Amino acid sequence: MAAEGRTTTDPPSHQGCAISSVRLRLPAQRGELRDRHEDGHHLHHLVWRLGPGVRVCSSAVLGGGIGPRAWILNAQVPGGYPRLDPDRHLAEIAAAEGLTGPGAGLMTAADVAAYTTGHDGGVTATVTAGLGVRGWAAAPATATRAPHRPEDAESPGALPRPEDAEVPGALARPEDAGAPGSPFRPGTVNIVVTLPVALSDAALVNAVATATEAKVQALLDAGLDCSGTPTDAVCVAAPEPGQDGGEPFAGPRSTWGARIARAVHTAVLAGARTAP
């Protein structure tokens, strides 16, 4: 259970955005660390080429929900990310990688090349951690942005304005860190979990909850006074179930849920100890 460091079709074009990438190295569980140059920035992204027969349950900004997914993409973007269409941007990166079919895409301003992994009993968790903007999920209403605008939904895949932070992959404002005027540091914890066994629908959802619980435990064990950041996202990938319906449980005391929890805890703890 050792931590390891560094590991849609026809998307619309966007203003002539140039993306080029090269393969760097392979982490565990069919993921690839990729290097790209985009609009003058040197960035990285992780790609899982899952192929057919895999389901993903996720809160990803692109391809979230439960369903068959051929790939997962976790892409680094520059701090101060200005675009209003992260789902389209992710689709462009996927197209540049030659990815086809339905996929799930996440974003972060954290250093993707500094990813960490945890392994337990066939489960692999891969984490990119940026914790510059963090806090508790159940914060008082006075701690949220004001005034509240009804149209600002805290939903994955929506990015109404660049200044809005509570969207997976979006970047929070410096004042959201609780230290107005301090240097901006991006905050997003993205977790990708891969399993070798099929899970039922309920177990897939439970696996996301288990991964989130393990994330919070790891953050506390790292000495951080928070439950995460406003933009954290999770993907759980597992084979499609057969006639047996897949494993029925993925809570932290089930066989596979316990493995998920330990793998995620290992990866998040390693990332949190070194994250900016």
Tab-separated table of C-alpha atoms in Angstrom:
chain	number	residue	atom	x	y	z
A	1	MET	CA	0.000	0.000	0.000
A	2	ALA	CA	2.888	2.285	-0.781
A	3	ALA	CA	2.411	5.745	-2.185
A	4	GLU	CA	4.016	6.439	-5.529
A	5	GLY	CA	4.828	9.953	-6.736
A	6	ARG	CA	4.383	11.201	-10.283
A	7	THR	CA	2.334	8.726	-11.804
A	8	THR	CA	-16.690	12.747	-27.137
A	9	THR	CA	-16.592	12.555	-29.990
A	10	ASP	CA	-16.145	15.390	-32.479
A	11	PRO	CA	-15.615	18.134	-29.872
A	12	PRO	CA	-16.302	21.664	-31.058
A	13	SER	CA	-13.220	23.714	-31.801
A	14	HIS	CA	-12.395	26.715	-29.646
A	15	GLN	CA	-10.849	29.824	-31.071
A	16	GLY	CA	-8.006	27.975	-32.771
A	17	CYS	CA	-6.683	26.605	-29.467
A	18	ALA	CA	-3.439	24.728	-30.205
A	19	ILE	CA	-2.783	21.606	-28.145
A	20	SER	CA	0.190	19.291	-28.556
A	21	SER	CA	1.265	16.485	-26.250
A	22	VAL	CA	3.760	13.662	-25.847
A	23	ARG	CA	3.753	10.571	-23.667
A	24	LEU	CA	6.000	10.693	-20.607
A	25	ARG	CA	5.496	7.521	-18.549
A	26	LEU	CA	2.939	4.965	-17.373
A	27	PRO	CA	1.520	4.925	-13.859
A	28	ALA	CA	-0.411	1.919	-12.588
A	29	GLN	CA	-3.779	0.730	-13.878
A	30	ARG	CA	-3.485	1.806	-17.498
A	31	GLY	CA	-3.007	5.509	-16.821
A	32	GLU	CA	-0.577	7.687	-18.731
A	33	LEU	CA	1.106	10.922	-17.726
A	34	ARG	CA	1.141	13.232	-20.735
A	35	ASP	CA	2.999	16.455	-21.409
A	36	ARG	CA	1.455	19.190	-23.550
A	37	HIS	CA	1.977	22.784	-24.638
A	38	GLU	CA	-1.180	24.819	-24.894
A	39	ASP	CA	-1.530	28.542	-25.540
A	40	GLY	CA	2.018	29.157	-24.340
A	41	HIS	CA	1.678	27.045	-21.175
A	42	HIS	CA	3.580	23.852	-20.344
A	43	LEU	CA	0.995	21.560	-18.745
A	44	HIS	CA	0.357	17.919	-17.929
A	45	HIS	CA	-2.586	15.578	-17.934
A	46	LEU	CA	-3.288	12.005	-16.930
A	47	VAL	CA	-5.162	9.669	-19.268
A	48	TRP	CA	-6.758	6.306	-18.520
A	49	ARG	CA	-7.547	4.424	-21.731
A	50	LEU	CA	-10.186	2.124	-20.297
A	51	GLY	CA	-11.477	0.609	-23.510
A	52	PRO	CA	-14.847	-1.167	-23.760
A	53	GLY	CA	-16.655	-2.848	-20.886
A	54	VAL	CA	-15.920	-0.297	-18.150
A	55	ARG	CA	-18.371	1.813	-16.185
A	56	VAL	CA	-17.490	5.012	-14.360
A	57	CYS	CA	-19.333	6.797	-11.584
A	58	SER	CA	-18.085	10.351	-11.196
A	59	SER	CA	-18.692	13.997	-10.426
A	60	ALA	CA	-16.475	14.986	-13.355
A	61	VAL	CA	-17.151	18.240	-15.200
A	62	LEU	CA	-17.256	16.224	-18.450
A	63	GLY	CA	-19.080	12.886	-18.583
A	64	GLY	CA	-20.193	12.875	-14.957
A	65	GLY	CA	-22.784	10.439	-13.625
A	66	ILE	CA	-22.868	6.663	-14.076
A	67	GLY	CA	-22.344	4.969	-17.415
A	68	PRO	CA	-19.945	3.309	-19.827
A	69	ARG	CA	-16.769	5.330	-20.299
A	70	ALA	CA	-13.882	4.542	-22.627
A	71	TRP	CA	-11.423	6.926	-20.981
A	72	ILE	CA	-10.765	9.274	-18.069
A	73	LEU	CA	-8.801	12.506	-18.383
A	74	ASN	CA	-7.435	14.620	-15.523
A	75	ALA	CA	-6.056	17.795	-17.091
A	76	GLN	CA	-3.946	20.547	-15.587
A	77	VAL	CA	-4.926	24.111	-16.511
A	78	PRO	CA	-3.170	27.392	-15.702
A	79	GLY	CA	-3.954	29.336	-12.553
A	80	GLY	CA	-6.551	32.015	-13.206
A	81	TYR	CA	-8.233	29.754	-15.754
A	82	PRO	CA	-10.323	32.110	-17.933
A	83	ARG	CA	-12.487	29.801	-20.039
A	84	LEU	CA	-16.218	29.394	-19.500
A	85	ASP	CA	-16.452	26.005	-21.240
A	86	PRO	CA	-14.334	23.486	-19.306
A	87	ASP	CA	-16.277	20.544	-20.737
A	88	ARG	CA	-15.508	21.654	-24.283
A	89	HIS	CA	-11.879	22.307	-23.390
A	90	LEU	CA	-11.546	18.789	-21.975
A	91	ALA	CA	-13.125	17.396	-25.129
A	92	GLU	CA	-10.487	19.218	-27.192
A	93	ILE	CA	-7.672	17.701	-25.132
A	94	ALA	CA	-9.289	14.275	-25.462
A	95	ALA	CA	-9.524	14.679	-29.228
A	96	ALA	CA	-5.851	15.676	-29.392
A	97	GLU	CA	-5.066	12.420	-27.572
A	98	GLY	CA	-7.096	10.409	-30.085
A	99	LEU	CA	-9.640	9.431	-27.454
A	100	THR	CA	-13.018	8.396	-28.834
A	101	GLY	CA	-16.340	7.403	-27.387
A	102	PRO	CA	-17.786	8.606	-24.091
A	103	GLY	CA	-15.314	9.652	-21.420
A	104	ALA	CA	-14.983	11.485	-18.127
A	105	GLY	CA	-12.867	14.629	-17.776
A	106	LEU	CA	-11.609	16.478	-14.692
A	107	MET	CA	-9.599	19.679	-14.337
A	108	THR	CA	-7.181	21.088	-11.802
A	109	ALA	CA	-4.639	23.876	-11.489
A	110	ALA	CA	-2.506	21.620	-9.286
A	111	ASP	CA	0.666	20.097	-10.698
A	112	VAL	CA	-0.616	16.915	-12.345
A	113	ALA	CA	2.939	15.589	-12.741
A	114	ALA	CA	3.109	15.439	-8.930
A	115	TYR	CA	0.289	12.908	-8.731
A	116	THR	CA	0.361	10.277	-5.992
A	117	THR	CA	-1.022	6.752	-5.939
A	118	GLY	CA	-2.188	4.178	-3.426
A	119	HIS	CA	-2.664	0.459	-4.046
A	120	ASP	CA	-4.583	-2.131	-2.053
A	121	GLY	CA	-5.765	-5.581	-3.085
A	122	GLY	CA	-6.140	-4.773	-6.766
A	123	VAL	CA	-7.523	-1.259	-6.226
A	124	THR	CA	-5.504	1.741	-7.418
A	125	ALA	CA	-6.225	5.333	-6.393
A	126	THR	CA	-4.532	8.166	-8.268
A	127	VAL	CA	-4.715	11.639	-6.754
A	128	THR	CA	-3.730	15.147	-7.796
A	129	ALA	CA	-3.824	17.490	-4.830
A	130	GLY	CA	-3.943	21.263	-4.671
A	131	LEU	CA	-4.960	22.521	-1.244
A	132	GLY	CA	-4.342	26.248	-1.404
A	133	VAL	CA	-8.061	26.986	-1.136
A	134	ARG	CA	-9.649	24.630	1.358
A	135	GLY	CA	-12.214	24.518	4.138
A	136	TRP	CA	-15.079	22.574	5.656
A	137	ALA	CA	-17.986	21.364	3.541
A	138	ALA	CA	-20.629	22.510	6.047
A	139	ALA	CA	-19.412	26.084	6.364
A	140	PRO	CA	-21.681	28.788	7.813
A	141	ALA	CA	-23.687	30.718	5.253
A	142	THR	CA	-21.633	33.822	6.037
A	143	ALA	CA	-18.513	31.992	4.848
A	144	THR	CA	-19.838	31.492	1.331
A	145	ARG	CA	-19.666	34.070	-1.404
A	146	ALA	CA	-22.089	36.963	-1.062
A	147	PRO	CA	-24.491	38.035	-2.273
A	148	HIS	CA	-25.826	34.626	-3.273
A	149	ARG	CA	-27.033	34.477	-6.851
A	150	PRO	CA	-29.717	31.837	-7.483
A	151	GLU	CA	-28.286	31.171	-10.927
A	152	ASP	CA	-24.922	30.103	-9.464
A	153	ALA	CA	-25.471	26.373	-9.111
A	154	GLU	CA	-22.843	24.277	-7.327
A	155	SER	CA	-23.087	21.590	-9.980
A	156	PRO	CA	-20.332	19.766	-11.855
A	157	GLY	CA	-20.159	20.882	-15.465
A	158	ALA	CA	-21.452	24.416	-14.961
A	159	LEU	CA	-19.042	27.346	-14.957
A	160	PRO	CA	-21.164	30.495	-15.314
A	161	ARG	CA	-18.396	32.986	-14.479
A	162	PRO	CA	-14.609	32.856	-14.083
A	163	GLU	CA	-14.891	34.241	-10.560
A	164	ASP	CA	-17.122	31.394	-9.386
A	165	ALA	CA	-15.137	28.738	-7.573
A	166	GLU	CA	-17.557	26.013	-6.538
A	167	VAL	CA	-17.355	23.946	-9.692
A	168	PRO	CA	-15.059	20.921	-10.129
A	169	GLY	CA	-12.034	22.160	-12.042
A	170	ALA	CA	-12.750	25.850	-11.515
A	171	LEU	CA	-10.328	28.042	-9.619
A	172	ALA	CA	-11.227	29.739	-6.381
A	173	ARG	CA	-10.606	33.394	-5.661
A	174	PRO	CA	-7.797	34.351	-3.254
A	175	GLU	CA	-10.291	35.685	-0.694
A	176	ASP	CA	-11.999	32.293	-0.587
A	177	ALA	CA	-8.930	30.938	1.213
A	178	GLY	CA	-9.716	33.067	4.249
A	179	ALA	CA	-6.658	35.265	3.819
A	180	PRO	CA	-7.496	38.313	1.694
A	181	GLY	CA	-4.497	39.667	-0.137
A	182	SER	CA	-2.444	36.512	0.260
A	183	PRO	CA	-0.830	34.958	-2.825
A	184	PHE	CA	-3.313	32.848	-4.767
A	185	ARG	CA	-2.801	29.111	-4.593
A	186	PRO	CA	-5.194	26.829	-6.492
A	187	GLY	CA	-7.114	24.153	-4.673
A	188	THR	CA	-8.600	20.970	-6.106
A	189	VAL	CA	-8.273	17.338	-5.037
A	190	ASN	CA	-9.093	14.982	-7.909
A	191	ILE	CA	-9.369	11.259	-7.159
A	192	VAL	CA	-9.511	8.477	-9.763
A	193	VAL	CA	-10.120	4.955	-8.458
A	194	THR	CA	-9.869	1.827	-10.614
A	195	LEU	CA	-11.106	-1.604	-9.550
A	196	PRO	CA	-10.741	-5.055	-11.129
A	197	VAL	CA	-14.262	-6.170	-10.161
A	198	ALA	CA	-17.735	-5.071	-11.233
A	199	LEU	CA	-19.899	-3.061	-8.838
A	200	SER	CA	-23.668	-2.655	-8.765
A	201	ASP	CA	-25.134	0.821	-9.278
A	202	ALA	CA	-25.566	1.253	-5.529
A	203	ALA	CA	-22.056	0.031	-4.826
A	204	LEU	CA	-20.612	2.453	-7.401
A	205	VAL	CA	-22.284	5.349	-5.616
A	206	ASN	CA	-21.169	3.938	-2.277
A	207	ALA	CA	-17.596	3.718	-3.613
A	208	VAL	CA	-17.590	7.466	-4.322
A	209	ALA	CA	-18.802	8.104	-0.763
A	210	THR	CA	-16.158	5.768	0.656
A	211	ALA	CA	-13.413	7.473	-1.353
A	212	THR	CA	-14.598	10.855	-0.062
A	213	GLU	CA	-14.605	9.649	3.545
A	214	ALA	CA	-11.065	8.336	3.113
A	215	LYS	CA	-9.993	11.655	1.579
A	216	VAL	CA	-11.243	13.586	4.606
A	217	GLN	CA	-9.541	11.143	6.981
A	218	ALA	CA	-6.257	11.584	5.102
A	219	LEU	CA	-6.503	15.374	5.173
A	220	LEU	CA	-7.019	15.303	8.932
A	221	ASP	CA	-4.160	12.821	9.355
A	222	ALA	CA	-1.981	15.245	7.377
A	223	GLY	CA	-2.736	17.911	9.973
A	224	LEU	CA	-5.028	19.993	7.760
A	225	ASP	CA	-8.087	21.609	9.311
A	226	CYS	CA	-10.468	20.947	6.407
A	227	SER	CA	-12.650	18.412	4.644
A	228	GLY	CA	-11.405	19.330	1.169
A	229	THR	CA	-11.707	22.133	-1.374
A	230	PRO	CA	-14.823	23.545	-3.091
A	231	THR	CA	-13.909	21.893	-6.396
A	232	ASP	CA	-12.906	18.316	-5.520
A	233	ALA	CA	-14.008	15.564	-7.899
A	234	VAL	CA	-14.046	11.754	-7.819
A	235	CYS	CA	-14.113	9.059	-10.528
A	236	VAL	CA	-14.562	5.346	-9.799
A	237	ALA	CA	-14.014	2.957	-12.721
A	238	ALA	CA	-14.963	-0.715	-12.653
A	239	PRO	CA	-15.892	-3.430	-15.154
A	240	GLU	CA	-19.502	-3.535	-16.287
A	241	PRO	CA	-21.476	-6.067	-14.244
A	242	GLY	CA	-22.689	-9.319	-15.730
A	243	GLN	CA	-25.854	-11.183	-14.878
A	244	ASP	CA	-24.863	-11.349	-11.229
A	245	GLY	CA	-25.173	-7.564	-11.010
A	246	GLY	CA	-21.700	-6.979	-9.591
A	247	GLU	CA	-20.482	-6.595	-6.026
A	248	PRO	CA	-23.389	-5.247	-3.969
A	249	PHE	CA	-21.419	-3.271	-1.377
A	250	ALA	CA	-18.568	-0.753	-1.369
A	251	GLY	CA	-18.864	0.786	2.078
A	252	PRO	CA	-15.692	1.075	4.157
A	253	ARG	CA	-16.253	-2.256	5.946
A	254	SER	CA	-17.025	-4.259	2.811
A	255	THR	CA	-14.181	-6.136	1.103
A	256	TRP	CA	-13.801	-3.794	-1.860
A	257	GLY	CA	-14.855	-0.649	-0.047
A	258	ALA	CA	-12.152	-1.201	2.565
A	259	ARG	CA	-9.578	-1.561	-0.209
A	260	ILE	CA	-10.830	1.622	-1.868
A	261	ALA	CA	-10.616	3.482	1.437
A	262	ARG	CA	-7.061	2.363	2.162
A	263	ALA	CA	-5.833	3.096	-1.374
A	264	VAL	CA	-7.418	6.565	-1.416
A	265	HIS	CA	-6.172	7.360	2.074
A	266	THR	CA	-2.614	6.438	1.082
A	267	ALA	CA	-2.684	8.544	-2.087
A	268	VAL	CA	-4.363	11.599	-0.539
A	269	LEU	CA	-2.132	11.552	2.535
A	270	ALA	CA	0.984	11.485	0.346
A	271	GLY	CA	-0.374	14.287	-1.825
A	272	ALA	CA	-1.545	16.422	1.086
A	273	ARG	CA	1.866	16.307	2.736
A	274	THR	CA	3.504	17.832	-0.324
A	275	ALA	CA	0.691	19.891	-1.867
A	276	PRO	CA	0.957	23.700	-2.014
